[in-house]
Coordinates of C-alpha atoms in Angstrom, one line a residue:
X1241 CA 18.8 -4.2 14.2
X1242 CA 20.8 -3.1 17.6
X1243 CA 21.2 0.6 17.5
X1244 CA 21.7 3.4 19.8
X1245 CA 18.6 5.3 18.4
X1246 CA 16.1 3.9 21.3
X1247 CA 17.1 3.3 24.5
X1248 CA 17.2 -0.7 25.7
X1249 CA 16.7 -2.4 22.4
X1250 CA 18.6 -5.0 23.0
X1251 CA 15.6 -5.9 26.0
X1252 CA 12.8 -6.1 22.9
X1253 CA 15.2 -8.6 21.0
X1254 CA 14.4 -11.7 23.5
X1255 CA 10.8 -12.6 21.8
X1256 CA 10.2 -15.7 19.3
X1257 CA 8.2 -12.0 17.2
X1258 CA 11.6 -11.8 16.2
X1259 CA 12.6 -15.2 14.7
X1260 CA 9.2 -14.3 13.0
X1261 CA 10.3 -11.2 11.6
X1262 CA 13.5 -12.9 10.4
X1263 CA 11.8 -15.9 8.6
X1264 CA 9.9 -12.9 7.1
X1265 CA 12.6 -11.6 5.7
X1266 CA 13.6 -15.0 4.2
X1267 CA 10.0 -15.6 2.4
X1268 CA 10.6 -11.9 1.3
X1269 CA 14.4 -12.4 -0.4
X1270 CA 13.1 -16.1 -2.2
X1271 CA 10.0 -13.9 -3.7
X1272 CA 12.2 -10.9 -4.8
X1273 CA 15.8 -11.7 -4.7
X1274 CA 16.5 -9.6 -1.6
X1275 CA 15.7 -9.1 1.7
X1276 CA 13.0 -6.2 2.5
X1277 CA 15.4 -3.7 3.2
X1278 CA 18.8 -2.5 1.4
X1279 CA 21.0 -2.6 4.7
X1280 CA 24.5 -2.6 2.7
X1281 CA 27.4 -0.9 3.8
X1282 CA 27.3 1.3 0.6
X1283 CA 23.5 2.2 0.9
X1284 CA 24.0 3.1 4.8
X1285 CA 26.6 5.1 4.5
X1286 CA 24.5 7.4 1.6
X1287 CA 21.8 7.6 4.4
X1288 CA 23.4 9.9 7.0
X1289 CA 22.3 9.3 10.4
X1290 CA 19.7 6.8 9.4
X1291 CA 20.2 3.3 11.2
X1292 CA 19.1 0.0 10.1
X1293 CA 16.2 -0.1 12.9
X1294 CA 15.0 3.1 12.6
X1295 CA 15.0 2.3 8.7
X1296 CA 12.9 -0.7 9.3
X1297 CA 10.1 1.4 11.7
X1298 CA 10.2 4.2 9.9
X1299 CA 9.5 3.0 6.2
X1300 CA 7.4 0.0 5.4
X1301 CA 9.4 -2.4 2.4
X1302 CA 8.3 -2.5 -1.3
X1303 CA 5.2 -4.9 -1.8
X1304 CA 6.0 -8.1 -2.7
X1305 CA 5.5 -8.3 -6.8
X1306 CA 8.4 -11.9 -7.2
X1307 CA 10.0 -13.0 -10.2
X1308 CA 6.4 -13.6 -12.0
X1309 CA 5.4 -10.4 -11.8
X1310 CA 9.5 -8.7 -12.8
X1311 CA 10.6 -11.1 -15.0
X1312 CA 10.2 -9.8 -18.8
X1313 CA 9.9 -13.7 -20.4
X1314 CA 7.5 -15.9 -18.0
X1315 CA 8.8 -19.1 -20.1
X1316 CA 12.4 -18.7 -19.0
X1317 CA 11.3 -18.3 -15.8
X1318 CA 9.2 -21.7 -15.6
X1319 CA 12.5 -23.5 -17.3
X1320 CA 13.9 -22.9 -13.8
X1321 CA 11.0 -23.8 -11.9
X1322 CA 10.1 -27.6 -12.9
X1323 CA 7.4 -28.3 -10.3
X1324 CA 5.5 -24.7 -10.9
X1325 CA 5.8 -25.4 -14.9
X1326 CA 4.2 -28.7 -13.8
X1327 CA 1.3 -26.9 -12.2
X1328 CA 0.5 -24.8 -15.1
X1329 CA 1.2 -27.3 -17.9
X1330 CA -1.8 -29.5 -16.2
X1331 CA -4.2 -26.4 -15.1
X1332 CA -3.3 -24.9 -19.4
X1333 CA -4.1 -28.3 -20.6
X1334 CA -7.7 -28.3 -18.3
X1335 CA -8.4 -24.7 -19.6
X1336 CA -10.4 -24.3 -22.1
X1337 CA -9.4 -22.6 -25.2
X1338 CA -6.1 -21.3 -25.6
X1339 CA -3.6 -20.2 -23.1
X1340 CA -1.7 -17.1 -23.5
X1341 CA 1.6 -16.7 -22.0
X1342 CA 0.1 -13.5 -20.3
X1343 CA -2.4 -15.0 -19.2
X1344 CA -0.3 -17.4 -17.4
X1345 CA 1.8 -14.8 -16.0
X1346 CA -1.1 -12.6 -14.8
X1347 CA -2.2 -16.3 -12.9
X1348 CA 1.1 -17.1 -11.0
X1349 CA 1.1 -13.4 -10.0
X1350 CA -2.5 -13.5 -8.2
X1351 CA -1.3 -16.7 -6.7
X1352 CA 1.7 -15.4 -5.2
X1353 CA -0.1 -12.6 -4.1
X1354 CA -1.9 -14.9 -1.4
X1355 CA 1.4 -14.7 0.4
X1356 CA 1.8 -10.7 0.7
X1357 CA -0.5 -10.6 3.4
X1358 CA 1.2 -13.2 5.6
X1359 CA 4.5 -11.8 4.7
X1360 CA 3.5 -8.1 5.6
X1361 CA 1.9 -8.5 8.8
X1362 CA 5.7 -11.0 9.7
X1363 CA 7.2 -8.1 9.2
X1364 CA 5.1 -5.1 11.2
X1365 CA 6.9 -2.9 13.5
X1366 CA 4.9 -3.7 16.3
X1367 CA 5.9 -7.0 17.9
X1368 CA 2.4 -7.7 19.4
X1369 CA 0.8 -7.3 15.9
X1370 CA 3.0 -9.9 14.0
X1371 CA 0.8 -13.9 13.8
X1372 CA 2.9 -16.8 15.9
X1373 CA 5.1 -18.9 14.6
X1374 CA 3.2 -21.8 14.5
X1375 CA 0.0 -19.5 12.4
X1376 CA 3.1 -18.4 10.2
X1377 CA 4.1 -21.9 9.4
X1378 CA 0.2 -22.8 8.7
X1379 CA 0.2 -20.1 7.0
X1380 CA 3.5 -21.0 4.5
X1381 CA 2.0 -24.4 4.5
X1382 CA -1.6 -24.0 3.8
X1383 CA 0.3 -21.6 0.4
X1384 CA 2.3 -24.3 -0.8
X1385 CA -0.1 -27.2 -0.5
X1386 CA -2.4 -25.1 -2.4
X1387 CA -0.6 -23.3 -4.9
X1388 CA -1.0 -26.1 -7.6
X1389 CA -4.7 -26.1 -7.3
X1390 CA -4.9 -22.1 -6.8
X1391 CA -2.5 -21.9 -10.4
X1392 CA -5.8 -23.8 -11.9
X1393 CA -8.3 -21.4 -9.8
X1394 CA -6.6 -18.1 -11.3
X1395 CA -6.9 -19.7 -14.8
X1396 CA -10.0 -20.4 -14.7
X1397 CA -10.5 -17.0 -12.8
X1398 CA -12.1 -18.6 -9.6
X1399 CA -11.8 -17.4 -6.4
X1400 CA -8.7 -18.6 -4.7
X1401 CA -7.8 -20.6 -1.4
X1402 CA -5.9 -18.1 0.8
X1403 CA -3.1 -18.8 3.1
X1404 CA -5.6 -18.8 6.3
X1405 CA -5.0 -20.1 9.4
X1406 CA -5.2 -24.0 10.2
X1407 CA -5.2 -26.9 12.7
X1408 CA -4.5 -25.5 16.4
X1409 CA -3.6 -22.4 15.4
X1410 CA -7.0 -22.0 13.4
X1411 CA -8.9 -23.5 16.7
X1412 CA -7.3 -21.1 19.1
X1413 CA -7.7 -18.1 17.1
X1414 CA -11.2 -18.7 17.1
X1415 CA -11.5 -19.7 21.3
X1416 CA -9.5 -16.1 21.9
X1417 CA -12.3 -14.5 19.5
X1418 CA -15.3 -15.9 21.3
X1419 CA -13.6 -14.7 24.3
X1420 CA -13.3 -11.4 23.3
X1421 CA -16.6 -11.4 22.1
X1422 CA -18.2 -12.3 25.2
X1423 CA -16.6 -10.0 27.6
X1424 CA -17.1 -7.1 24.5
X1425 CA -20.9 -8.3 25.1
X1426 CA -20.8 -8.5 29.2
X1427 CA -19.0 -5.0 29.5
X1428 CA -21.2 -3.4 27.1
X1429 CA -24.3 -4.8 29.2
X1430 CA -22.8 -3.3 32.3
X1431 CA -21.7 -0.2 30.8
X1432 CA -25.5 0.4 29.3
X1433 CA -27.5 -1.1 32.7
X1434 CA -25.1 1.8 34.5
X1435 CA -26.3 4.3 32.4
X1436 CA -29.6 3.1 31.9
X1437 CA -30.1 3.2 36.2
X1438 CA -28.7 6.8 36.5
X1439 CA -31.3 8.0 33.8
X1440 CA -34.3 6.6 35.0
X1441 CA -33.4 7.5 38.5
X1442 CA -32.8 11.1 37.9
X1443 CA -36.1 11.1 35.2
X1444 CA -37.8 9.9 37.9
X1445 CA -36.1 12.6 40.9
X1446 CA -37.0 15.9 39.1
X1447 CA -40.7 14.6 37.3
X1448 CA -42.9 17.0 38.4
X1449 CA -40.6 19.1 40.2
X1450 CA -41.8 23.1 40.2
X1451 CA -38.5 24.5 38.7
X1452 CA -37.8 28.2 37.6
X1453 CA -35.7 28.8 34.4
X1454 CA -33.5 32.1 33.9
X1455 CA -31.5 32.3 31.0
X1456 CA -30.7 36.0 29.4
X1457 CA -33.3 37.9 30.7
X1458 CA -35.9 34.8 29.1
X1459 CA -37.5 33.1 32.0
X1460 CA -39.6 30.3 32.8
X1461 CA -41.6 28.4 35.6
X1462 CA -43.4 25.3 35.8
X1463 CA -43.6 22.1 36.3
X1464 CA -40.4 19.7 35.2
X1465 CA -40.6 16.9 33.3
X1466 CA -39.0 13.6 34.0
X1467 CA -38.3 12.7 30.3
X1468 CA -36.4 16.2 30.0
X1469 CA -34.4 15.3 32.8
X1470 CA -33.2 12.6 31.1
X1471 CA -32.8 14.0 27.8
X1472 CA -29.9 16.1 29.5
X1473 CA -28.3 13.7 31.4
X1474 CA -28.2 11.7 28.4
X1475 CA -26.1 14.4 26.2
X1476 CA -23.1 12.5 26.7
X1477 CA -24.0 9.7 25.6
X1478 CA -26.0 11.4 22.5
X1479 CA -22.9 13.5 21.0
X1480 CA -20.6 10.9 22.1
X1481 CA -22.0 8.3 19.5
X1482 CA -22.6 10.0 16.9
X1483 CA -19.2 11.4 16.5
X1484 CA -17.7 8.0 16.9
X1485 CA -20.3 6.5 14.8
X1486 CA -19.2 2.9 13.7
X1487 CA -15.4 3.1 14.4
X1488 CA -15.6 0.8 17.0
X1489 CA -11.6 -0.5 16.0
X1490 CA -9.4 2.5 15.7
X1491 CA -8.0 5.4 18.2
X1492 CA -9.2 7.7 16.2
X1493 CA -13.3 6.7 16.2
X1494 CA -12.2 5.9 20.6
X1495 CA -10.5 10.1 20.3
X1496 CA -13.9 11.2 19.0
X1497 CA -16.3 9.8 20.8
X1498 CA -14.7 10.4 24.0
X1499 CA -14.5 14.4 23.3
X1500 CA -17.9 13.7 22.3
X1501 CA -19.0 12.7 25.4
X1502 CA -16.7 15.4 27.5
X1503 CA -18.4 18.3 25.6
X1504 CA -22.1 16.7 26.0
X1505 CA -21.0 16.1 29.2
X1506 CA -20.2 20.1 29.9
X1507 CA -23.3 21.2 28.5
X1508 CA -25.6 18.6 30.1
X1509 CA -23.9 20.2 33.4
X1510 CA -24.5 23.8 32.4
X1511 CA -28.4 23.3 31.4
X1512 CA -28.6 21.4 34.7
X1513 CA -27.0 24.7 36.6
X1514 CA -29.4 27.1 34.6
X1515 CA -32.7 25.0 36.7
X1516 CA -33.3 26.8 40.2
X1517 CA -34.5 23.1 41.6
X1518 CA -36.8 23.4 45.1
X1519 CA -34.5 21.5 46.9
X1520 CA -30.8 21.9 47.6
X1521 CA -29.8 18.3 46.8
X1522 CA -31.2 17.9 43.9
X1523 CA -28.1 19.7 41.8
X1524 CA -25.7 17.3 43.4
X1525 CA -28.0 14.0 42.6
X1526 CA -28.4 15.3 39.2
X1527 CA -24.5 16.0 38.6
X1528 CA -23.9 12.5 40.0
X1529 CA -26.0 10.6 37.7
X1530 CA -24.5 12.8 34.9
X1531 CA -21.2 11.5 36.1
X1532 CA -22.4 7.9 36.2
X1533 CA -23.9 8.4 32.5
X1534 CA -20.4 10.0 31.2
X1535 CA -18.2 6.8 32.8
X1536 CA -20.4 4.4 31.7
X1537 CA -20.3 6.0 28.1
X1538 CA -16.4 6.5 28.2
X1539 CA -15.8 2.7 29.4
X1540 CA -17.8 1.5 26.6
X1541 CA -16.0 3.4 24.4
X1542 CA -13.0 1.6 25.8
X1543 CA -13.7 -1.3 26.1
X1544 CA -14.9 -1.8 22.2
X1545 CA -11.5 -0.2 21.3
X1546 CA -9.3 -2.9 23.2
X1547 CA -11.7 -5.8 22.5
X1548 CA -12.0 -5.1 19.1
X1549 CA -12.5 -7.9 16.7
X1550 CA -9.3 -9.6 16.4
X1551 CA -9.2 -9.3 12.5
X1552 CA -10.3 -6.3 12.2
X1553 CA -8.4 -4.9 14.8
X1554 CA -5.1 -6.7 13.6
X1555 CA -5.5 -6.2 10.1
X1556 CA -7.0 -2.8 9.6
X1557 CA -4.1 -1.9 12.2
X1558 CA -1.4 -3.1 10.2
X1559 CA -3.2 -1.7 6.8
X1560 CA -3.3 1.7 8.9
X1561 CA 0.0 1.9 9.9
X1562 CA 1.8 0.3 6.7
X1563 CA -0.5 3.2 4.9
X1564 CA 0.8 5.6 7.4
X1565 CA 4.8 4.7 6.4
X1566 CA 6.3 5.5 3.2
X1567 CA 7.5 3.0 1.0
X1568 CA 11.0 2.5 0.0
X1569 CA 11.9 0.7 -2.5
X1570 CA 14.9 -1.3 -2.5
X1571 CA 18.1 0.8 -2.9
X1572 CA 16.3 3.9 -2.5
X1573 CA 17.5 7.1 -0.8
X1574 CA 15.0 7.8 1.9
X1575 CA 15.9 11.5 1.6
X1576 CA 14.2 11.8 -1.6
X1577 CA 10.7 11.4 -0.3
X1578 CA 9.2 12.5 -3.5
X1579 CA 10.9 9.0 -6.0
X1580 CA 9.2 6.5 -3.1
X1581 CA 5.8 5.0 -4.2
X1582 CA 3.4 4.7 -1.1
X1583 CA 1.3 2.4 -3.3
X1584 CA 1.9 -0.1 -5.9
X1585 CA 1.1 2.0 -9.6
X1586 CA 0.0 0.4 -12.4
X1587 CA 3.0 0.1 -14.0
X1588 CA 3.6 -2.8 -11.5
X1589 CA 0.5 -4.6 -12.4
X1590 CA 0.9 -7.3 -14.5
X1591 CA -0.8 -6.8 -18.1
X1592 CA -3.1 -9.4 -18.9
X1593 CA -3.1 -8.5 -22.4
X1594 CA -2.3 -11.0 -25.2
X1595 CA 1.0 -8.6 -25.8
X1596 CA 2.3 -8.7 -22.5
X1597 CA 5.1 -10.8 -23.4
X1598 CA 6.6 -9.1 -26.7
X1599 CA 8.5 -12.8 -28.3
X1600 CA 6.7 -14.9 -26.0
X1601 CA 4.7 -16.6 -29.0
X1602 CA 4.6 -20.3 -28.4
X1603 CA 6.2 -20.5 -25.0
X1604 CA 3.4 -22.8 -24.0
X1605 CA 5.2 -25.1 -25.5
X1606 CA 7.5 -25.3 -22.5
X1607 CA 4.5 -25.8 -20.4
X1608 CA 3.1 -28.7 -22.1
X1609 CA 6.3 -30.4 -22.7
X1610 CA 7.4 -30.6 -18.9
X1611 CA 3.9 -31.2 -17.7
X1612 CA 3.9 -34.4 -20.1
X1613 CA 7.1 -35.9 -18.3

């Protein structure tokens, strides 16, 4: 991974996100036979001035698919995996009616897809968004101690047990989520009582004020109302929210509400300077509690971007930015953008289909025969 492409690498390298990387990488090459990338002599000298790091940030690795999914005859697979032909011997024999060798490859393949996730999210480019390595080795444990019973789920087509967090890991995760939670909830109540305070004390400065309006030759006098005062001072916060809407995770929902709150905030203050007010100091009051109303509306903003729900913010993060990074496949030329597969096609699903297999008639018998032993 050391390369001259960015500037004290070698500084980013002293963090056990690494090791977790690495052990990523193994998981990856037992699934598919190779590590994620091809970093070969051969295949980085076709790639120019492409380095192995700025290989790894810049494309995101095949999705994991394994030997269930690539091999063309599941049974001569399972003669080399006793313990997994076990698994499915006992979960065909609990089935009922008969078991098709496709169906038992389309099974294994949803099982080892339990993995992907974990395996992904090792490997993001972003140290801070990759699990421990103690919720990794949950993780690879709470897989393997289930995989027997999940090989039964998927033939039965029940939901199955993912590789979720456990033990300390598990209890932690869930003590730095209540954490977040509550300070999300304390600087949201702070944020809103701010806010709140400016508008009711300016609604209740300029209500019943004698004002005169000129605007393009139209022109008006009378007397003010409070609630109007408010109405503009609460702009901001108006046009704000409703161009963030509900993206309370990403930078982009954070981007859009703020700008929505700038531009309410320029209009509020240009309504405000159209109002002759009696007094002098009511402009300045008014312009404060408008500033009051946009900081309050832009720390909120904030603060539900960086105290995001963990898993949302971790995994629709890594979702994001894997979806934002081409895929290449191993052994491809990344200077043929057009041959990589951003998503997994159809061809690599695995046919469920009692033809899946073409020759495969009677490879059950394998099953049955080492489950008996």
């Amino acid at each position: 991974m050391l390369t001259e492409d960015v500037a004290a690498l070698a500084d980013q390298r002293h963090s056990p996100a690494v090791d977790v990387y690495a052990a990523a990488s193994v998981v990856h090459a037992l699934f598919e036979g190779h590590p994620p990338y091809d970093l070969s002599f051969l295949a980085r000298s076709e790639r120019g001035t492409f380095s192995a790091y700025r290989l790894k940030t810049e494309y995101a690795p095949a999705p994991l698919v394994g030997v269930h999914g690539n091999a063309p005859d599941i049974a001569a697979v399972l003669a080399r995996e006793p313990e997994v032909a076990v698994a499915v011997g006992r979960a065909a024999a609990e089935a009922e009616g008969a078991v098709s060798p496709a169906r038992v490859r389309l099974a294994l393949c949803q099982v080892d897809d339990t993995v992907a996730p974990l395996v992904e999210a090792c490997l993001a480019v972003d140290q801070r968004q990759r699990p421990t390595a103690s919720a990794m080795r949950d993780g690879l444990a709470a897989f393997c101690e289930n995989y027997a019973e999940n090989v039964g789920r998927a033939l039965r087509g029940e939901p199955l047990a993912d590789c979720a967090l456990g033990g300390d890991a598990a209890r932690a995760a869930r003590a730095a989520e209540r954490r977040r939670r509550v300070a999300r909830g304390v600087l949201r109540a702070a944020c809103a009582a701010a806010g709140a305070a400016a508008l009711g004390t300016a609604a209740l400065l300029v209500h019943g004020m004698e004002v005169s309006i000129a605007l393009d030759g139209l022109s008006w006098q009378g007397t003010f109302p409070g609630w109007l005062g408010a109405l503009l001072l609460a702009l901001p916060a108006l046009l704000g929210l409703g161009l963030r809407e509900r993206d309370l995770v990403s930078t982009a929902g954070a981007v859009r509400g703020t700008v929505g709150t700038l531009v309410g905030a320029a209009m509020s203050a240009a309504l405000l300077s159209a109002v002759s007010w009696p007094a002098p100091g009511v402009l300045p009051a008014l312009y404060a509690a408008l500033f009051m109303v946009t900081t309050a509306v832009t720390c909120g903003f904030a603060a539900d971007r960086a105290l995001a729900p963990s898993s949302a913010a971790s995994a629709g993060g890594r979702a994001a930015a894997s979806s934002r990074r081409p895929v290449l496949p191993w052994g491809a030329d990344p200077s043929a953008p057009k041959r990589m597969a951003t998503q997994r096609t159809s061809a690599d699903a695995p046919d469920a289909s009692s033809t899946a297999l073409p020759g495969a008639a009677g490879a059950l018998e394998v099953f049955y025969e080492i489950g008996e032993e």
